[in-house]
Amino acid sequence: MYGLYEYAWLILAAPLASFVVIVFGTRMADLWSRHHGQTAQDYAAYLREADPAFAAWEATRGAGGHAEQQHAAQAAGPAEGTAHVGHGGEAEHQEHHGDPYDDDPTVPYLTPWAKLSGYVGIVLMLFACLYSWLLLFASLGLLPGTPRLPEGGITLFSYTWGSDAAFQPYTIAFHLDNLALAMTVVVTTVSLLVQFYSQGYMASSAGYARFFAYLSLFAFSMLTIVFAANFLVIFVGWELVGLSSYLLIGFWINKRAKPAEERPAPASAALQAFVMNRIGDVGFILGIMILFATTGTFDFATLAGSGPHGVAQAFAGNQALLTLAMILVFCGAIGKSAQVPLHTWLPSAMEGPTPVSALIHAATMVAAGVYMVARTFALFSAAGPQAFGVVAWIGGITAIFAATIGLTQTDFKRVLAFSTISQLGYMFVGLGVAGTEIGPGAGMFHLFTHAFFKALLFLGAGSVLHALHHAMHREVQDMRLMGGLARFMPITAATWLIAGLSISGFPFLSGFYSKETLISLAFEHGDYALWAITLVTAGLTAFYMFRAFFLAFGGKGGALGGIWGGPYRGEGTPHESPVTMTLPLVILAVFSIFAGYWVGFFQYLDPHAPLLDLGKLFSDGLTWLGVALSLLGIAWAYVLYCAVGWERVHKVVEANAVLRFFHRLLLHRYYVDTLYDWIVRYVVLGLCHVAAAFDRFVVDGVVNGVASLVMELGSGLRRAETGKVQAYMTVFFGGIAVFAVVVFVLATLR
Amino acid sequence: MDLASLIFWIIAVVLVAAALVVVGQRNIVHSALALVVVFAMASGIFLLLNAEFIAIVQILIYAGAVTILILFALMLTRIAGQRVTNPNARPLAMAVALVVSALVGLGIIFAATVSQFAQSAPAAQLLQGTVCSLPSNNVIAIGQLLYSPSCYSYVLPFEIATVVLLVAIVGAIVISREEE
Amino acid sequence: MATGFKVADLYLLSPELSLTLLALVVIAVDLFVKRRAVTATVALVGLLVPAFFTISLILTNTGSARHAFFNMLVVDNYALFFKVVFLLIAAVMILSSYSYVSKYVRGAGEFYTLLLFSTTGMMLMASTGELISLYISLELTSFPLYVMAGLLRTDQRSAEAAVKYVLLGAMSSAILLYGLALLYGLTGTTDLLSIAGTFAKGLQDGNLLVIVADILILAGFGFKISAVPFHMWAPDIYEGAPTPATAFFSVGSKAAGFAGLLRIFFYGGLNLRDLPQLVVVVAIMAILTMTLGNVVAAVQANVKRMMAYSSIAQAGYLLVGFCASLATGRPEGNAAVLFFILVYVLTNLGAFAGIIALANATGGERIEDFRGLARREPLVSLGTALCLLSLAGIPPVAGFWSKVFLFSAAWSQGVEMNQPWLQWLVIIALLNSVVSLVYYGRIVKAMYFDAPPKEDRLSTPLGLSSSIVLATAALLVLIVVAQVVLNWALPAASMLFASAQGVLTALGH
Amino acid sequence: MGLTLTHFVVLGAVLFCIGLYGALTKRNAIAILMSIEIMLNAVNITLIAFSFFNHVKPYSNLLTGQIFAIFIITVAAAEAALALAMIIAIYRKRQTVDVGEIDMLKW
């Protein structure tokens, strides 16, 4: 009956299949063919011919590298100057910037097999995407002959490890319902577009095939979370997402840190993301364990049900523990969705390739936290208002916290990073204030619309970076080195503008519907403080988004009063990106406009929830208050960055002590990173020393004591093995005799 | 005391005495010769128990083949100038051995004397296959039991035993073959 | 009931029959073809024939036992399970021993022949329902082992191992025979089902001779499975024998020993009389075996000797499962034993393949020879390390799960059947598992964290590396399909009980 | 006083015991082998006695004990051949058959 739906596991299998095919198929073939045909030297020679940039870079590498080394030696000072040979590499490591090639250029980039692996990934993802859209339409009842999904969803796959009753909870189960389906559509669509886009973006980067393998793995991991039917599977997906994000953020493994721009090396950024997530995961695991220990099951449906294993019965009279458990579970979401105070990894994660950032921010990683809360919404409901309060307040604080930081950042991608954090905060506010009557709809709706325009923003940013990379032959992310790009790359600029308007909540674009709904929900719910926070954040969002837009694409003296074009502050001539990159932008722009018109979204997720009441939304004065604040933000951005110009703004800020203080504070992200640095350096390492001492003297003492006891005993006992065959026989029969005596005694005693 | 008992006691005493000579002698050849007596007396016990075929086999294989084999081995492993060819272990080891073997033997004897053996078969017939009545001739009976195709017979172990003998031949050859 | 011999009975015997023929073919090939590789290939490929027959028997298996040769051959789930295990052992052994055998062993062709004969004996032992055939099969299993121990070329230690093995083996079979004789005397028959019937009906409790017979039989099989105090042969023989032969002893002798032990104790209904005393003996044996094996293994420097003690310790764990089934009369413990045996066989073969690879390349077999092996031979090191971790019971490798099944079966049966001492047995086993980490960890540490004595690459022959890869892959696959194997092992173990139960029903109990 | 099963079983046990004592104390490997042969003979006597005194119908129709004894004789002979081959082999390598001296493998 649900035949069409029952094959939804194919969506999950497709990225896994492409991962396997790429890793074990094309990648192997690539390595083989390279080994037998094309050597690295051959490829370098080829590159010298084909890419003038490479030849130029190679020429500078010989001389420039040397110059840099001398420079480093000078920087290190006379005391260390003598040790220059030994530390040369390290110094160069520190000082290195502006390298056009972040990886070994002699490694071939785009072999035919690598190209094929890209196609494999894209084709399989296209299949998954189309299938998920088909299912979406079917579940909306738009497909004749196919029923809607039943309310509880259907089980796609279930494998219980062990038939013993003790193993019953340890089930690998996948489950499809409307919530999962909506998320699947987002994940597959964004993944598909990102993969398509990567064809262009990654064309000049080493490890093209590997990149596609990782992207597929990433999509698979996220889909595992989406389809998970119990905490066990969601946790596996959770960690897989962590792994694949680690691999992707650190994709340019050879790239160095850029201290001048406060940019860490990708490798350490990846590590930071991983560690931060682990901190959240500690809470997550503890929460799951409390739930499991009390109810004896991991299954979402069972937990939410009213049976003896449901939280309602199992935690009866122990509401506080359930609340604690759910807050701990939410800790996982804090880490994964980069909420305060575990948000610092997300800006650092910008060191990954930009398509990865788009994927992380729009669909796969940070969305996992929101999705998990939505998935366990019933449990949060059971836990009561305190749990929801924590969710909403963490979200609210994060929203305004990140938005204020976003005001001052100059790194193009980092602005977007903080905007993501802020928007995720919105989603948690939506989940926290919605209450049981609306369900997870509000938060998920914003996740849904946000996915498209945030992906668009990132891919647009990637397009800009790609263009500047080609124009200047080095990596440029500082917005102060851009400007007026709209004239050079109109498609990128236009789509970016749409996304910017959408995220700012400009009326009739998708962001408007989801965001204003959230804000008005906060008001209706009676959380006036949260309402105020979200309202102010909306204005701030509009401001920094358009600050970024004007700095990058517009500027004083451009067309339309500086909105379009303006003086370009970089070198070279940037060009519009290839069609592989602009096509996804256009598609995403369409989604950014229209995604908000799915008025039945709440009801789709939860049949008992009301429709999104557009009439009420438009007629409510509070809505227009929010819009007005957003427009004010846009206007203020226009005034500062088109009418006045950023240099003068900067001067004014520097001249005023109060403004300067806030600017510093925000520019340094409230010094949270510094604080963490300090904590790690002094508190954690201090504790580590204590732990090490404990380990050395107490734990090792006990272990070594036991071990030496065993050793002593063993050395004694091995002497029994004298090598004399008759001694063995004696022991053999002695054993029999002793056993016989024992048994006789026992038999007599009985 | 009837004749059978008399014969039993004579044989038993000789048997035990010869066995004690085997384990007591410090000359290995004397031990081997005493072993022949043990085998022969055991054969006598078999005769007493109506096992004529086994008695003959015992004489043929043990007293004949195995003893000869042992004597050959003794010749091949002779060590020049050695006076005591069959030394005993150290006294302490001997004492322990005595205790152990006495314990094992006494345990078995004690258990065997106080226990009862099954006197009746279970109600249901459990043996697979037809049990044919055996002729009174011991040799024919054993032949029938070893490889009769239609009556209950131990044909499978018999076949396995052939393989065991083959393995022993192959093994003995491989082990004793001079290094090529 | 079958009245006599039928040609169809040969079908039930076909795996063993074809294996014997294969052994003869191998000897003939070895006689006429000088190249050793041909002999090994013939042996390996020829194994497909018994494998085919075994699979065919499995496919035609209806779940109830099939009998032939007057119940001397029983083909049931249990027998089929062990047939598969033994064929697996033979195949992996041939695959992994070729390079070593052709280098260090005299009579390479005979080595394979003996291996195949021994495998035949093992298979017969698992599927016989009668004492005489059981004994003869046991000897067919053992004789080739005695010979294989002495096959190392120009090595005094190998010859010594062979002498010790054959003397101790003869002793143990004498004592086993005494036990079997007493069993026959007590019941008047050697047919295991009839014995079970007589035990159920014709004898009373408190019969000392029954206990003596039990102990003697236990001692005889205890020798095969190297249970303390009948274990003394194992370290010496393991150390002296050629390494592939050692591998074969460690898995073949043990698996066959357990096959026979379970068959005679449960199928033969020995568990029906005077249990408390018997269980005490087995429990003491289990504790001694685990503890001594692990403690002494921790101080060994020779890897083969260490593996001998390790295999003793593993026998101890197996005895825990055996003990649980014996005490509670429930098949779960035995099912876990079967699963454990399968995993143990694969793991030990994998670990020994690593040891053979090292011995093959360097001739060294001390732990210090393993230093830095990970850098000299990464693939083999990885496989060996995984196998060792599996032996230690580190999750998630199959060895961990086999221990989990075994201990949880013993634990839960102890709870259910109100036998709390079983839980203590499990606790002792767990403590022992911790101790075992010491020595397995030492090899892994030597392989991965110590500096290699030489910076070179060892080359591992294809057969060895493929067998280690196969064993390791099987271990990983077993994690997933553990349930499938258990679903097979449980009926197999139940069947042993079921037969005795069937006897009881037939007797109107 | 006629002969009973106990006579033979005790005789067998005594013989087994003597063989066992020999196996544990004689240091010549061949003597150990001879002792083991005595033990096996003891088992044979026991078996045949059981066979003779078997009152359990229908099993008493079969001469199972005698058959068993035949197999034991067969295997024991083969075992003796094998063991002697090994003893000779080690004699060739070490010039000794004293099991007290055959102790390279230990600890």
Coordinates of C-alpha atoms in Angstrom, one line a residue, chain A residues 322-556:
Chain A
L322 CA 13.1 13.8 32.6
T323 CA 13.6 17.5 32.3
L324 CA 17.3 17.0 33.2
A325 CA 17.5 14.2 30.6
M326 CA 16.0 16.3 27.9
I327 CA 18.2 19.3 28.7
L328 CA 21.2 17.0 28.5
V329 CA 19.9 15.7 25.1
F330 CA 19.6 19.3 24.1
C331 CA 23.3 19.7 24.9
G332 CA 24.0 17.6 21.9
A333 CA 22.0 20.0 19.8
I334 CA 23.9 22.9 21.3
G335 CA 27.2 21.4 20.1
K336 CA 26.0 20.3 16.7
S337 CA 24.0 23.5 16.0
A338 CA 26.7 25.8 17.3
Q339 CA 24.7 27.5 20.0
V340 CA 26.2 29.5 22.8
P341 CA 28.5 28.6 24.4
L342 CA 29.6 25.9 22.0
H343 CA 29.5 28.1 18.9
T344 CA 33.1 28.8 18.3
W345 CA 33.7 26.0 16.0
L346 CA 31.4 27.2 13.3
P347 CA 33.3 30.3 12.3
S348 CA 36.5 28.3 12.3
A349 CA 34.8 25.8 10.1
M350 CA 34.8 28.4 7.4
E351 CA 38.3 27.1 6.6
G352 CA 36.8 24.3 4.7
P353 CA 35.9 24.6 1.1
T354 CA 33.0 26.9 0.6
P355 CA 30.6 24.3 -0.8
V356 CA 31.2 22.4 2.4
S357 CA 30.3 25.5 4.4
A358 CA 27.1 25.8 2.4
L359 CA 26.3 22.1 3.1
I360 CA 27.1 22.4 6.8
H361 CA 25.2 25.6 7.3
A362 CA 22.2 24.8 5.2
A363 CA 21.3 21.2 5.4
T364 CA 23.6 18.7 7.0
M365 CA 25.4 19.5 10.2
V366 CA 23.9 22.4 12.1
A367 CA 20.4 21.4 11.0
A368 CA 20.9 18.1 12.8
G369 CA 20.6 19.7 16.2
V370 CA 17.3 21.4 15.2
Y371 CA 16.0 18.3 13.6
M372 CA 16.9 16.2 16.6
V373 CA 14.9 18.5 18.9
A374 CA 12.0 18.4 16.4
R375 CA 12.3 14.7 16.2
T376 CA 12.2 14.3 20.0
F377 CA 9.6 17.1 20.4
A378 CA 7.1 14.8 22.1
L379 CA 9.7 14.0 24.7
F380 CA 10.4 17.7 25.3
S381 CA 6.7 18.2 25.6
A382 CA 6.6 15.5 28.2
A383 CA 9.5 17.1 30.0
G384 CA 7.5 20.2 30.4
P385 CA 8.1 24.0 30.2
Q386 CA 11.5 24.1 31.8
A387 CA 13.1 22.1 29.0
F388 CA 11.4 24.2 26.4
G389 CA 12.5 27.3 28.3
V390 CA 16.1 26.2 28.1
V391 CA 15.8 25.5 24.4
A392 CA 14.1 28.9 23.7
W393 CA 16.5 30.9 25.8
I394 CA 19.6 29.3 24.5
G395 CA 18.3 30.0 21.1
G396 CA 17.3 33.6 21.9
I397 CA 20.7 34.4 23.5
T398 CA 22.5 32.9 20.6
A399 CA 20.4 34.8 18.1
I400 CA 21.3 38.2 19.4
F401 CA 24.8 37.3 20.5
A402 CA 25.8 36.0 17.1
A403 CA 24.0 38.8 15.3
T404 CA 25.9 41.5 17.2
I405 CA 29.2 39.8 16.4
G406 CA 28.1 39.7 12.8
L407 CA 27.9 43.5 12.7
T408 CA 31.6 43.9 12.8
Q409 CA 33.2 41.0 11.0
T410 CA 35.1 41.7 7.9
D411 CA 35.6 38.2 6.6
F412 CA 32.9 37.5 4.0
K413 CA 32.3 33.9 5.0
R414 CA 32.5 34.6 8.7
V415 CA 29.6 37.1 8.5
L416 CA 27.6 34.3 7.1
A417 CA 28.8 31.9 9.8
F418 CA 27.5 34.2 12.5
S419 CA 24.3 34.7 10.6
T420 CA 23.9 31.0 10.6
I421 CA 24.4 30.8 14.3
S422 CA 22.0 33.6 14.8
Q423 CA 19.4 32.0 12.6
L424 CA 19.8 28.7 14.3
G425 CA 19.0 30.5 17.5
Y426 CA 15.8 31.6 15.9
M427 CA 14.9 28.0 15.1
F428 CA 15.4 27.0 18.7
V429 CA 13.3 29.9 19.8
G430 CA 10.7 28.6 17.4
L431 CA 10.9 25.1 18.9
G432 CA 11.0 26.4 22.4
V433 CA 8.1 28.7 22.3
A434 CA 5.8 26.8 19.9
G435 CA 4.2 24.6 22.6
T436 CA 2.5 21.3 21.9
E437 CA -0.4 22.8 19.9
I438 CA 1.8 23.9 17.0
G439 CA 4.5 21.3 17.4
P440 CA 7.9 21.4 15.8
G441 CA 6.5 23.2 12.8
A442 CA 7.6 26.7 13.5
G443 CA 11.3 25.9 14.1
M444 CA 11.4 23.4 11.2
F445 CA 9.7 25.8 8.9
H446 CA 12.5 28.3 9.4
L447 CA 15.0 25.5 9.0
F448 CA 13.3 24.6 5.7
T449 CA 13.4 28.2 4.3
H450 CA 16.7 29.0 5.8
A451 CA 18.3 26.0 4.2
F452 CA 17.7 27.4 0.7
F453 CA 18.7 31.0 1.2
K454 CA 21.7 30.1 3.5
A455 CA 22.9 27.7 0.9
L456 CA 22.5 30.4 -1.7
L457 CA 24.4 32.9 0.4
F458 CA 27.3 30.6 0.9
L459 CA 27.4 29.4 -2.7
G460 CA 27.2 33.0 -3.8
A461 CA 30.1 33.8 -1.4
G462 CA 31.9 30.9 -2.8
S463 CA 31.3 32.2 -6.3
V464 CA 32.8 35.5 -5.3
L465 CA 35.8 33.9 -3.7
H466 CA 36.3 31.7 -6.7
A467 CA 36.2 34.7 -9.0
L468 CA 38.6 36.7 -6.8
H469 CA 40.9 33.7 -6.5
H470 CA 41.2 33.6 -10.2
A471 CA 41.5 37.4 -10.5
M472 CA 44.1 38.0 -7.8
H473 CA 45.7 34.5 -7.7
R474 CA 45.4 34.4 -4.0
E475 CA 42.7 33.8 -1.5
V476 CA 40.7 36.8 -0.6
Q477 CA 37.9 36.7 1.9
D478 CA 38.2 40.2 3.4
M479 CA 35.2 42.2 2.3
R480 CA 37.3 45.4 2.5
L481 CA 39.2 44.1 -0.5
M482 CA 36.1 43.6 -2.6
G483 CA 33.5 46.1 -3.6
G484 CA 31.5 46.7 -6.8
L485 CA 31.5 43.1 -7.7
A486 CA 27.9 43.3 -8.9
R487 CA 29.1 44.7 -12.2
F488 CA 31.5 41.9 -12.7
M489 CA 29.3 39.1 -11.6
P490 CA 25.7 40.1 -12.0
I491 CA 24.1 36.7 -11.5
T492 CA 25.9 36.1 -8.3
A493 CA 25.0 39.5 -7.0
A494 CA 21.4 39.3 -8.0
T495 CA 20.9 35.9 -6.4
W496 CA 22.8 37.0 -3.3
L497 CA 20.5 40.1 -3.1
I498 CA 17.5 37.8 -3.1
A499 CA 18.9 35.6 -0.4
G500 CA 19.9 38.7 1.6
L501 CA 16.4 40.1 1.4
S502 CA 15.0 36.7 2.3
I503 CA 17.1 36.3 5.4
S504 CA 16.3 39.8 6.4
G505 CA 12.6 39.0 6.4
F506 CA 11.7 41.2 3.4
P507 CA 8.0 40.8 2.8
F508 CA 6.8 38.0 0.4
L509 CA 10.2 36.3 0.4
S510 CA 10.5 32.9 2.1
G511 CA 12.4 34.2 5.1
F512 CA 9.6 36.7 5.9
Y513 CA 7.1 34.0 6.5
S514 CA 9.2 31.7 8.7
K515 CA 10.8 34.4 10.7
E516 CA 7.9 36.6 11.3
T517 CA 5.9 33.6 12.3
L518 CA 8.6 32.8 14.9
I519 CA 8.6 36.3 16.2
S520 CA 4.9 36.6 16.5
L521 CA 4.8 33.1 18.2
A522 CA 7.2 34.4 20.8
F523 CA 4.8 37.3 21.4
E524 CA 1.7 35.1 21.5
H525 CA 3.4 32.7 23.9
G526 CA 3.9 35.6 26.3
D527 CA 7.7 35.5 26.2
Y528 CA 8.0 39.3 25.7
A529 CA 11.7 39.3 26.4
L530 CA 12.3 36.7 23.8
W531 CA 10.1 38.6 21.5
A532 CA 12.1 41.7 21.9
I533 CA 15.3 39.9 21.4
T534 CA 14.2 38.3 18.2
L535 CA 12.8 41.5 17.0
V536 CA 16.0 43.4 17.6
T537 CA 17.9 40.5 16.0
A538 CA 15.8 40.8 12.9
G539 CA 16.9 44.4 12.5
L540 CA 20.6 43.5 13.2
T541 CA 20.4 40.7 10.7
A542 CA 19.2 42.9 8.0
F543 CA 21.9 45.4 8.8
Y544 CA 24.9 43.0 8.7
M545 CA 23.6 41.1 5.7
F546 CA 23.3 44.3 3.7
R547 CA 26.6 45.6 5.1
A548 CA 28.1 42.5 3.6
F549 CA 26.2 43.0 0.4
F550 CA 27.2 46.6 -0.1
L551 CA 30.8 46.0 0.9
A552 CA 31.2 43.1 -1.6
F553 CA 28.9 43.9 -4.4
G554 CA 28.0 47.6 -4.2
G555 CA 29.6 50.7 -2.8
K556 CA 29.7 54.4 -3.0

